[in-house]
Steps between C-alpha positions, in 0.01 A plus 500: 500500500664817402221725635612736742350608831496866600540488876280850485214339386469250756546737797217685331247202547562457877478694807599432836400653850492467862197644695316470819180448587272591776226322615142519345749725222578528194794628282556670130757363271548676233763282250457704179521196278199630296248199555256254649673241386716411760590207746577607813606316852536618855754355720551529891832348650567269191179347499255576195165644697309642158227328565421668862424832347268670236654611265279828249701581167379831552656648158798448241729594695413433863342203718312538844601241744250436798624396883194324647656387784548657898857496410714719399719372254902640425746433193191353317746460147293532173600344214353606131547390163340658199360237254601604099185315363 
């Protein structure tokens, strides 16, 4: 394969954040990667805990992420990769 990858263009698909959360909170990520289209994960102290929060894709460029818990969550890392389809 002699296509070559433009390391530019990658970095341009993801983004990659640490937040916290409060309880019964929410918070705003805006990633600027220009769509809905997106897989995203949420991981607390190297385990993958996506599936514990709602998650809104609130525009293009940013995603809503909901703490339903009593707890107040820190270093909460999120993870995003822009789909090209």
């Amino acid at each position: 394969d002699v296509s070559a990858v433009n390391l530019g263009d990658v970095k341009a698909k993801e983004y990659y954040d640490t937040k916290n959360i409060s309880a019964n909170n929410n918070v705003v990520i805006n990633h600027g990667l220009g769509s809905k289209k997106l897989i995203l994960s949420l991981w607390l102290d190297d385990e993958e805990v996506t599936s514990s929060f709602d998650i809104e894709k609130t525009s293009d460029n940013s995603v809503t992420i909901y703490n339903g818990s009593i707890d107040n969550l820190i270093g909460i890392e999120v993870c995003i990769m822009k789909l090209s389809v």
